[in-house]
């Protein structure tokens, strides 16, 4: 990848982008009420009243989350969910007037992430949507962009400010573990087990400190400056997750995972 292309990645990562929520519901009053209740500065909404409209709208907008009614005028919401799962991994929350266990089981089996029965509390819907968006935003799919960094684990490409970083195999593994657990404290025992899992020989605990320090030096650059890989004394290490102000932004969660 050329330096110009890496610079483009960097610029894209810095652009503010609203999250798109698709609301597929044939009841216009309820559909508009949901959008009004969920309104936040970092969210935008697309509204559809049928499967046909929803498919066209999804293709054009690629929403980050879908709120989907089961009963639609041109078919079942389950049909749209089946099609959707061939296109995207975006979280889906199903809405239904049927308080039947089998309906919920079917929706979850087809790939829905959550389920609510009408009538429902808009406050509860709001809380569930917030949780789904946080979970989705924190998902890791092999590529990562933040500030000056661009990491592509599929192509083994790691850059900072458009310049390629040379990472050892263990440094790559460690970086991926941190990114898969952003905002969580990872114990030293857990990291040792994940990095040296073959169990074939004794691993000096100092080996982890050396690997962490080498990775930190390559990422941070300046000695003594710790912005991303943080030491949580008495517990382990954590990749600090950026906090977003307001809206559905994520806040770092520090929960120790036992090794």
PDB file of C-alpha atoms in Angstrom:
ATOM      1  CA  UNK A   1       0.000   0.000   0.000  1.00  0.00           C
ATOM      2  CA  UNK A   2       1.364   3.403  -0.943  1.00  0.00           C
ATOM      3  CA  UNK A   3       1.864   6.222   1.524  1.00  0.00           C
ATOM      4  CA  UNK A   4      -0.898   8.232  -0.195  1.00  0.00           C
ATOM      5  CA  UNK A   5      -3.351   5.392   0.319  1.00  0.00           C
ATOM      6  CA  UNK A   6      -2.386   5.069   3.974  1.00  0.00           C
ATOM      7  CA  UNK A   7      -2.893   8.797   4.393  1.00  0.00           C
ATOM      8  CA  UNK A   8      -6.398   8.340   2.959  1.00  0.00           C
ATOM      9  CA  UNK A   9      -7.089   5.654   5.574  1.00  0.00           C
ATOM     10  CA  UNK A  10      -5.924   8.048   8.256  1.00  0.00           C
ATOM     11  CA  UNK A  11      -8.151  10.872   7.017  1.00  0.00           C
ATOM     12  CA  UNK A  12     -11.188   8.602   6.734  1.00  0.00           C
ATOM     13  CA  UNK A  13     -10.689   7.429  10.309  1.00  0.00           C
ATOM     14  CA  UNK A  14     -10.747  11.031  11.551  1.00  0.00           C
ATOM     15  CA  UNK A  15     -13.965  12.022   9.776  1.00  0.00           C
ATOM     16  CA  UNK A  16     -17.077  12.268  11.923  1.00  0.00           C
ATOM     17  CA  UNK A  17     -19.620   9.697  10.793  1.00  0.00           C
ATOM     18  CA  UNK A  18     -23.144   9.320  12.072  1.00  0.00           C
ATOM     19  CA  UNK A  19     -24.430   5.842  12.789  1.00  0.00           C
ATOM     20  CA  UNK A  20     -27.379   4.885  10.586  1.00  0.00           C
ATOM     21  CA  UNK A  21     -30.401   3.134  12.116  1.00  0.00           C
ATOM     22  CA  UNK A  22     -32.941   1.547   9.786  1.00  0.00           C
ATOM     23  CA  UNK A  23     -36.482   1.285  11.183  1.00  0.00           C
ATOM     24  CA  UNK A  24     -38.654  -1.193   9.237  1.00  0.00           C
ATOM     25  CA  UNK A  25     -42.200  -0.840  10.572  1.00  0.00           C
ATOM     26  CA  UNK A  26     -45.474  -0.479   8.626  1.00  0.00           C
ATOM     27  CA  UNK A  27     -47.165   1.565  11.384  1.00  0.00           C
ATOM     28  CA  UNK A  28     -46.052   5.080  10.463  1.00  0.00           C
ATOM     29  CA  UNK A  29     -46.952   6.592  13.833  1.00  0.00           C
ATOM     30  CA  UNK A  30     -44.941   3.974  15.740  1.00  0.00           C
ATOM     31  CA  UNK A  31     -42.063   4.189  13.258  1.00  0.00           C
ATOM     32  CA  UNK A  32     -41.773   7.950  13.648  1.00  0.00           C
ATOM     33  CA  UNK A  33     -42.182   7.663  17.425  1.00  0.00           C
ATOM     34  CA  UNK A  34     -39.259   5.223  17.612  1.00  0.00           C
ATOM     35  CA  UNK A  35     -37.034   7.579  15.615  1.00  0.00           C
ATOM     36  CA  UNK A  36     -38.034  10.497  17.821  1.00  0.00           C
ATOM     37  CA  UNK A  37     -37.355   8.539  21.026  1.00  0.00           C
ATOM     38  CA  UNK A  38     -33.929   7.390  19.833  1.00  0.00           C
ATOM     39  CA  UNK A  39     -32.849  10.771  18.447  1.00  0.00           C
ATOM     40  CA  UNK A  40     -29.217  11.574  19.253  1.00  0.00           C
ATOM     41  CA  UNK A  41     -26.625  13.870  17.619  1.00  0.00           C
ATOM     42  CA  UNK A  42     -24.572  10.899  16.386  1.00  0.00           C
ATOM     43  CA  UNK A  43     -27.507   8.953  14.902  1.00  0.00           C
ATOM     44  CA  UNK A  44     -29.419   9.266  11.647  1.00  0.00           C
ATOM     45  CA  UNK A  45     -32.507   7.289  10.647  1.00  0.00           C
ATOM     46  CA  UNK A  46     -34.005   5.745   7.542  1.00  0.00           C
ATOM     47  CA  UNK A  47     -37.641   4.676   7.702  1.00  0.00           C
ATOM     48  CA  UNK A  48     -39.260   1.937   5.649  1.00  0.00           C
ATOM     49  CA  UNK A  49     -42.759   0.442   5.694  1.00  0.00           C
ATOM     50  CA  UNK A  50     -42.187  -2.686   3.611  1.00  0.00           C
ATOM     51  CA  UNK A  51     -39.583  -5.307   2.769  1.00  0.00           C
ATOM     52  CA  UNK A  52     -39.234  -3.992  -0.783  1.00  0.00           C
ATOM     53  CA  UNK A  53     -38.481  -0.468   0.497  1.00  0.00           C
ATOM     54  CA  UNK A  54     -36.170  -1.840   3.185  1.00  0.00           C
ATOM     55  CA  UNK A  55     -34.006  -3.813   0.744  1.00  0.00           C
ATOM     56  CA  UNK A  56     -33.560  -0.829  -1.579  1.00  0.00           C
ATOM     57  CA  UNK A  57     -32.839   1.448   1.357  1.00  0.00           C
ATOM     58  CA  UNK A  58     -30.355  -0.961   2.910  1.00  0.00           C
ATOM     59  CA  UNK A  59     -28.414  -1.303  -0.325  1.00  0.00           C
ATOM     60  CA  UNK A  60     -28.138   2.480  -0.649  1.00  0.00           C
ATOM     61  CA  UNK A  61     -27.327   3.305   2.983  1.00  0.00           C
ATOM     62  CA  UNK A  62     -25.732   0.235   4.634  1.00  0.00           C
ATOM     63  CA  UNK A  63     -27.202   0.933   8.100  1.00  0.00           C
ATOM     64  CA  UNK A  64     -25.317   0.152  11.309  1.00  0.00           C
ATOM     65  CA  UNK A  65     -28.386  -1.261  13.090  1.00  0.00           C
ATOM     66  CA  UNK A  66     -31.860  -2.420  12.050  1.00  0.00           C
ATOM     67  CA  UNK A  67     -35.103  -2.308  14.041  1.00  0.00           C
ATOM     68  CA  UNK A  68     -37.386  -4.786  12.281  1.00  0.00           C
ATOM     69  CA  UNK A  69     -41.096  -5.501  12.676  1.00  0.00           C
ATOM     70  CA  UNK A  70     -42.157  -9.110  12.057  1.00  0.00           C
ATOM     71  CA  UNK A  71     -45.501  -8.329  10.394  1.00  0.00           C
ATOM     72  CA  UNK A  72     -45.054  -6.310   7.194  1.00  0.00           C
ATOM     73  CA  UNK A  73     -47.512  -5.741   4.325  1.00  0.00           C
ATOM     74  CA  UNK A  74     -45.449  -7.573   1.688  1.00  0.00           C
ATOM     75  CA  UNK A  75     -44.199 -10.473   3.766  1.00  0.00           C
ATOM     76  CA  UNK A  76     -42.621 -11.518   7.052  1.00  0.00           C
ATOM     77  CA  UNK A  77     -39.822  -9.636   8.759  1.00  0.00           C
ATOM     78  CA  UNK A  78     -38.131 -13.023   9.041  1.00  0.00           C
ATOM     79  CA  UNK A  79     -37.787 -13.066   5.236  1.00  0.00           C
ATOM     80  CA  UNK A  80     -36.033  -9.710   5.321  1.00  0.00           C
ATOM     81  CA  UNK A  81     -33.837 -10.942   8.182  1.00  0.00           C
ATOM     82  CA  UNK A  82     -32.769 -13.988   6.125  1.00  0.00           C
ATOM     83  CA  UNK A  83     -31.847 -11.741   3.191  1.00  0.00           C
ATOM     84  CA  UNK A  84     -30.152  -9.264   5.511  1.00  0.00           C
ATOM     85  CA  UNK A  85     -27.845 -11.882   6.975  1.00  0.00           C
ATOM     86  CA  UNK A  86     -26.500 -12.609   3.490  1.00  0.00           C
ATOM     87  CA  UNK A  87     -25.532  -8.933   3.209  1.00  0.00           C
ATOM     88  CA  UNK A  88     -24.436  -7.726   6.629  1.00  0.00           C
ATOM     89  CA  UNK A  89     -23.558  -8.521  10.240  1.00  0.00           C
ATOM     90  CA  UNK A  90     -25.253  -5.340  11.509  1.00  0.00           C
ATOM     91  CA  UNK A  91     -27.220  -5.940  14.734  1.00  0.00           C
ATOM     92  CA  UNK A  92     -30.975  -6.490  14.366  1.00  0.00           C
ATOM     93  CA  UNK A  93     -33.665  -5.937  16.998  1.00  0.00           C
ATOM     94  CA  UNK A  94     -36.991  -7.607  16.152  1.00  0.00           C
ATOM     95  CA  UNK A  95     -40.402  -6.163  17.075  1.00  0.00           C
ATOM     96  CA  UNK A  96     -43.549  -8.298  17.183  1.00  0.00           C
ATOM     97  CA  UNK A  97     -47.120  -8.204  18.440  1.00  0.00           C
ATOM     98  CA  UNK A  98     -46.982 -11.961  19.054  1.00  0.00           C
ATOM     99  CA  UNK A  99     -46.016 -12.875  22.599  1.00  0.00           C
ATOM    100  CA  UNK A 100     -45.001 -16.375  21.536  1.00  0.00           C
ATOM    101  CA  UNK A 101     -41.784 -18.083  22.597  1.00  0.00           C
ATOM    102  CA  UNK A 102     -41.418 -19.793  19.214  1.00  0.00           C
ATOM    103  CA  UNK A 103     -41.452 -16.421  17.418  1.00  0.00           C
ATOM    104  CA  UNK A 104     -38.585 -15.219  19.561  1.00  0.00           C
ATOM    105  CA  UNK A 105     -36.681 -18.466  19.069  1.00  0.00           C
ATOM    106  CA  UNK A 106     -37.142 -18.242  15.286  1.00  0.00           C
ATOM    107  CA  UNK A 107     -35.909 -14.644  15.158  1.00  0.00           C
ATOM    108  CA  UNK A 108     -32.817 -15.386  17.201  1.00  0.00           C
ATOM    109  CA  UNK A 109     -32.119 -18.559  15.203  1.00  0.00           C
ATOM    110  CA  UNK A 110     -32.214 -16.558  11.954  1.00  0.00           C
ATOM    111  CA  UNK A 111     -29.666 -14.075  13.250  1.00  0.00           C
ATOM    112  CA  UNK A 112     -31.543 -11.429  15.238  1.00  0.00           C
ATOM    113  CA  UNK A 113     -29.602  -9.961  18.168  1.00  0.00           C
ATOM    114  CA  UNK A 114     -32.534  -8.946  20.363  1.00  0.00           C
ATOM    115  CA  UNK A 115     -36.313  -9.179  20.507  1.00  0.00           C
ATOM    116  CA  UNK A 116     -39.117  -7.021  21.951  1.00  0.00           C
ATOM    117  CA  UNK A 117     -42.857  -7.637  22.153  1.00  0.00           C
ATOM    118  CA  UNK A 118     -45.410  -4.878  21.516  1.00  0.00           C
ATOM    119  CA  UNK A 119     -46.435  -2.841  23.380  1.00  0.00           C
ATOM    120  CA  UNK A 120     -42.994  -1.966  24.711  1.00  0.00           C
ATOM    121  CA  UNK A 121     -41.364   0.780  26.709  1.00  0.00           C
ATOM    122  CA  UNK A 122     -39.488   3.286  24.538  1.00  0.00           C
ATOM    123  CA  UNK A 123     -37.032   3.743  27.422  1.00  0.00           C
ATOM    124  CA  UNK A 124     -36.260   0.008  27.394  1.00  0.00           C
ATOM    125  CA  UNK A 125     -35.976   0.035  23.587  1.00  0.00           C
ATOM    126  CA  UNK A 126     -33.571   2.952  23.829  1.00  0.00           C
ATOM    127  CA  UNK A 127     -31.405   1.120  26.397  1.00  0.00           C
ATOM    128  CA  UNK A 128     -31.285  -2.046  24.278  1.00  0.00           C
ATOM    129  CA  UNK A 129     -30.395  -0.128  21.120  1.00  0.00           C
ATOM    130  CA  UNK A 130     -27.635   1.681  22.985  1.00  0.00           C
ATOM    131  CA  UNK A 131     -26.221  -1.653  24.175  1.00  0.00           C
ATOM    132  CA  UNK A 132     -26.377  -3.188  20.675  1.00  0.00           C
ATOM    133  CA  UNK A 133     -24.607  -0.213  19.124  1.00  0.00           C
ATOM    134  CA  UNK A 134     -21.865  -0.230  21.755  1.00  0.00           C
ATOM    135  CA  UNK A 135     -21.318  -3.943  21.266  1.00  0.00           C
ATOM    136  CA  UNK A 136     -21.270  -3.586  17.488  1.00  0.00           C
ATOM    137  CA  UNK A 137     -18.871  -0.632  17.511  1.00  0.00           C
ATOM    138  CA  UNK A 138     -16.468  -2.545  19.718  1.00  0.00           C
ATOM    139  CA  UNK A 139     -16.491  -5.614  17.470  1.00  0.00           C
ATOM    140  CA  UNK A 140     -13.186  -6.428  15.818  1.00  0.00           C
ATOM    141  CA  UNK A 141     -13.125  -7.769  12.258  1.00  0.00           C
ATOM    142  CA  UNK A 142      -9.422  -7.894  11.415  1.00  0.00           C
ATOM    143  CA  UNK A 143      -8.950  -4.228  10.515  1.00  0.00           C
ATOM    144  CA  UNK A 144      -8.547  -1.313  12.894  1.00  0.00           C
ATOM    145  CA  UNK A 145      -8.116   2.438  12.447  1.00  0.00           C
ATOM    146  CA  UNK A 146      -7.489   4.988  15.178  1.00  0.00           C
ATOM    147  CA  UNK A 147      -5.652   8.306  15.052  1.00  0.00           C
ATOM    148  CA  UNK A 148      -2.437   7.652  13.066  1.00  0.00           C
ATOM    149  CA  UNK A 149      -2.797   3.864  13.110  1.00  0.00           C
ATOM    150  CA  UNK A 150      -4.063   1.464  10.449  1.00  0.00           C
ATOM    151  CA  UNK A 151      -3.830  -2.284  11.173  1.00  0.00           C
ATOM    152  CA  UNK A 152      -4.852  -5.044   8.766  1.00  0.00           C
ATOM    153  CA  UNK A 153      -4.278  -8.466  10.288  1.00  0.00           C
ATOM    154  CA  UNK A 154      -5.398 -10.336   7.175  1.00  0.00           C
ATOM    155  CA  UNK A 155      -2.634  -8.766   5.075  1.00  0.00           C
ATOM    156  CA  UNK A 156      -0.228  -8.377   8.016  1.00  0.00           C
ATOM    157  CA  UNK A 157      -0.044  -4.636   7.355  1.00  0.00           C
ATOM    158  CA  UNK A 158       0.589  -2.341  10.315  1.00  0.00           C
ATOM    159  CA  UNK A 159       1.144   1.378   9.748  1.00  0.00           C
ATOM    160  CA  UNK A 160       1.555   4.565  11.733  1.00  0.00           C
ATOM    161  CA  UNK A 161       1.270   7.908   9.954  1.00  0.00           C
ATOM    162  CA  UNK A 162       1.372   5.979   6.674  1.00  0.00           C
ATOM    163  CA  UNK A 163       4.679   4.284   7.504  1.00  0.00           C
ATOM    164  CA  UNK A 164       4.830   0.541   7.943  1.00  0.00           C
ATOM    165  CA  UNK A 165       5.661  -0.880  11.363  1.00  0.00           C
ATOM    166  CA  UNK A 166       7.700  -4.061  11.681  1.00  0.00           C
ATOM    167  CA  UNK A 167       6.055  -6.251  14.324  1.00  0.00           C
ATOM    168  CA  UNK A 168       7.215  -9.680  15.442  1.00  0.00           C
ATOM    169  CA  UNK A 169       4.737 -12.570  15.463  1.00  0.00           C
ATOM    170  CA  UNK A 170       4.212 -12.255  19.221  1.00  0.00           C
ATOM    171  CA  UNK A 171       3.808  -8.478  18.960  1.00  0.00           C
ATOM    172  CA  UNK A 172       1.125  -9.022  16.310  1.00  0.00           C
ATOM    173  CA  UNK A 173      -0.638 -11.558  18.531  1.00  0.00           C
ATOM    174  CA  UNK A 174      -0.477  -9.260  21.522  1.00  0.00           C
ATOM    175  CA  UNK A 175      -1.796  -6.292  19.539  1.00  0.00           C
ATOM    176  CA  UNK A 176      -4.727  -8.342  18.279  1.00  0.00           C
ATOM    177  CA  UNK A 177      -5.579  -9.534  21.800  1.00  0.00           C
ATOM    178  CA  UNK A 178      -5.607  -5.933  23.019  1.00  0.00           C
ATOM    179  CA  UNK A 179      -7.804  -4.754  20.135  1.00  0.00           C
ATOM    180  CA  UNK A 180     -10.262  -7.620  20.613  1.00  0.00           C
ATOM    181  CA  UNK A 181     -10.624  -6.561  24.264  1.00  0.00           C
ATOM    182  CA  UNK A 182     -10.475  -2.768  24.079  1.00  0.00           C
ATOM    183  CA  UNK A 183     -11.311  -1.121  27.386  1.00  0.00           C
ATOM    184  CA  UNK A 184     -10.928  -4.351  29.397  1.00  0.00           C
ATOM    185  CA  UNK A 185      -8.186  -5.195  31.847  1.00  0.00           C
ATOM    186  CA  UNK A 186      -6.320  -8.337  30.771  1.00  0.00           C
ATOM    187  CA  UNK A 187      -4.392 -10.158  33.481  1.00  0.00           C
ATOM    188  CA  UNK A 188      -0.752 -11.124  33.003  1.00  0.00           C
ATOM    189  CA  UNK A 189      -1.651 -14.816  33.376  1.00  0.00           C
ATOM    190  CA  UNK A 190      -4.254 -14.576  30.618  1.00  0.00           C
ATOM    191  CA  UNK A 191      -1.838 -12.841  28.257  1.00  0.00           C
ATOM    192  CA  UNK A 192       0.917 -15.382  28.917  1.00  0.00           C
ATOM    193  CA  UNK A 193      -1.537 -18.214  28.225  1.00  0.00           C
ATOM    194  CA  UNK A 194      -2.717 -16.588  24.975  1.00  0.00           C
ATOM    195  CA  UNK A 195       0.773 -15.748  23.697  1.00  0.00           C
ATOM    196  CA  UNK A 196       2.556 -18.941  24.686  1.00  0.00           C
ATOM    197  CA  UNK A 197      -0.280 -21.461  24.547  1.00  0.00           C
ATOM    198  CA  UNK A 198       1.690 -24.486  23.370  1.00  0.00           C
ATOM    199  CA  UNK A 199       2.641 -25.306  26.941  1.00  0.00           C
ATOM    200  CA  UNK A 200       5.806 -26.960  25.719  1.00  0.00           C
ATOM    201  CA  UNK A 201       8.173 -25.035  27.935  1.00  0.00           C
ATOM    202  CA  UNK A 202       8.308 -22.752  30.930  1.00  0.00           C
ATOM    203  CA  UNK A 203       7.910 -19.087  30.032  1.00  0.00           C
ATOM    204  CA  UNK A 204       9.630 -16.510  32.203  1.00  0.00           C
ATOM    205  CA  UNK A 205       7.054 -13.922  33.327  1.00  0.00           C
ATOM    206  CA  UNK A 206       9.516 -11.239  32.274  1.00  0.00           C
ATOM    207  CA  UNK A 207       8.986 -12.319  28.640  1.00  0.00           C
ATOM    208  CA  UNK A 208       5.533 -10.712  28.727  1.00  0.00           C
ATOM    209  CA  UNK A 209       6.911  -7.421  30.048  1.00  0.00           C
ATOM    210  CA  UNK A 210       9.533  -7.400  27.304  1.00  0.00           C
ATOM    211  CA  UNK A 211       6.935  -8.057  24.584  1.00  0.00           C
ATOM    212  CA  UNK A 212       4.575  -5.397  25.923  1.00  0.00           C
ATOM    213  CA  UNK A 213       7.352  -2.814  26.186  1.00  0.00           C
ATOM    214  CA  UNK A 214       8.604  -3.508  22.656  1.00  0.00           C
ATOM    215  CA  UNK A 215       5.109  -3.204  21.190  1.00  0.00           C
ATOM    216  CA  UNK A 216       4.444  -0.079  23.217  1.00  0.00           C
ATOM    217  CA  UNK A 217       7.702   1.522  22.020  1.00  0.00           C
ATOM    218  CA  UNK A 218       6.851   0.841  18.367  1.00  0.00           C
ATOM    219  CA  UNK A 219       3.354   2.266  18.740  1.00  0.00           C
ATOM    220  CA  UNK A 220       3.936   5.163  21.121  1.00  0.00           C
ATOM    221  CA  UNK A 221       7.324   6.278  19.820  1.00  0.00           C
ATOM    222  CA  UNK A 222       8.255   8.605  22.664  1.00  0.00           C
ATOM    223  CA  UNK A 223       9.690   7.000  25.763  1.00  0.00           C
ATOM    224  CA  UNK A 224       7.518   7.472  28.813  1.00  0.00           C
ATOM    225  CA  UNK A 225       4.408   8.389  26.809  1.00  0.00           C
ATOM    226  CA  UNK A 226       1.591   5.881  27.342  1.00  0.00           C
ATOM    227  CA  UNK A 227      -1.568   6.588  25.364  1.00  0.00           C
ATOM    228  CA  UNK A 228      -2.891   3.210  24.285  1.00  0.00           C
ATOM    229  CA  UNK A 229      -1.372   0.243  26.140  1.00  0.00           C
ATOM    230  CA  UNK A 230      -1.856   1.069  29.796  1.00  0.00           C
ATOM    231  CA  UNK A 231      -0.486  -0.771  32.804  1.00  0.00           C
ATOM    232  CA  UNK A 232      -3.157  -1.395  35.438  1.00  0.00           C
ATOM    233  CA  UNK A 233      -1.022  -1.956  38.520  1.00  0.00           C
ATOM    234  CA  UNK A 234      -1.708  -5.142  40.392  1.00  0.00           C
ATOM    235  CA  UNK A 235      -3.957  -6.429  37.590  1.00  0.00           C
ATOM    236  CA  UNK A 236      -2.446  -6.400  34.107  1.00  0.00           C
ATOM    237  CA  UNK A 237      -2.709  -4.326  30.925  1.00  0.00           C
ATOM    238  CA  UNK A 238      -5.437  -2.590  28.954  1.00  0.00           C
ATOM    239  CA  UNK A 239      -5.802  -0.968  25.536  1.00  0.00           C
ATOM    240  CA  UNK A 240      -7.430   2.326  26.409  1.00  0.00           C
ATOM    241  CA  UNK A 241     -10.626   2.841  24.479  1.00  0.00           C
ATOM    242  CA  UNK A 242     -11.423   6.372  23.346  1.00  0.00           C
ATOM    243  CA  UNK A 243     -14.364   8.009  25.075  1.00  0.00           C
ATOM    244  CA  UNK A 244     -16.953   9.796  22.984  1.00  0.00           C
ATOM    245  CA  UNK A 245     -18.948  12.635  24.470  1.00  0.00           C
ATOM    246  CA  UNK A 246     -22.732  12.260  24.559  1.00  0.00           C
ATOM    247  CA  UNK A 247     -24.983  10.111  22.405  1.00  0.00           C
ATOM    248  CA  UNK A 248     -24.257   6.430  22.144  1.00  0.00           C
ATOM    249  CA  UNK A 249     -20.479   6.796  22.639  1.00  0.00           C
ATOM    250  CA  UNK A 250     -18.527   4.118  24.415  1.00  0.00           C
ATOM    251  CA  UNK A 251     -16.813   4.466  27.747  1.00  0.00           C
ATOM    252  CA  UNK A 252     -13.955   2.303  28.856  1.00  0.00           C
ATOM    253  CA  UNK A 253     -15.031  -0.594  30.993  1.00  0.00           C
ATOM    254  CA  UNK A 254     -12.477  -1.967  33.372  1.00  0.00           C
ATOM    255  CA  UNK A 255     -13.396  -5.499  34.315  1.00  0.00           C
ATOM    256  CA  UNK A 256     -10.599  -7.866  35.246  1.00  0.00           C
ATOM    257  CA  UNK A 257     -10.618 -11.179  33.438  1.00  0.00           C
ATOM    258  CA  UNK A 258      -9.126 -13.968  35.464  1.00  0.00           C
ATOM    259  CA  UNK A 259      -6.228 -15.883  33.956  1.00  0.00           C
TER     260      UNK A 259
END
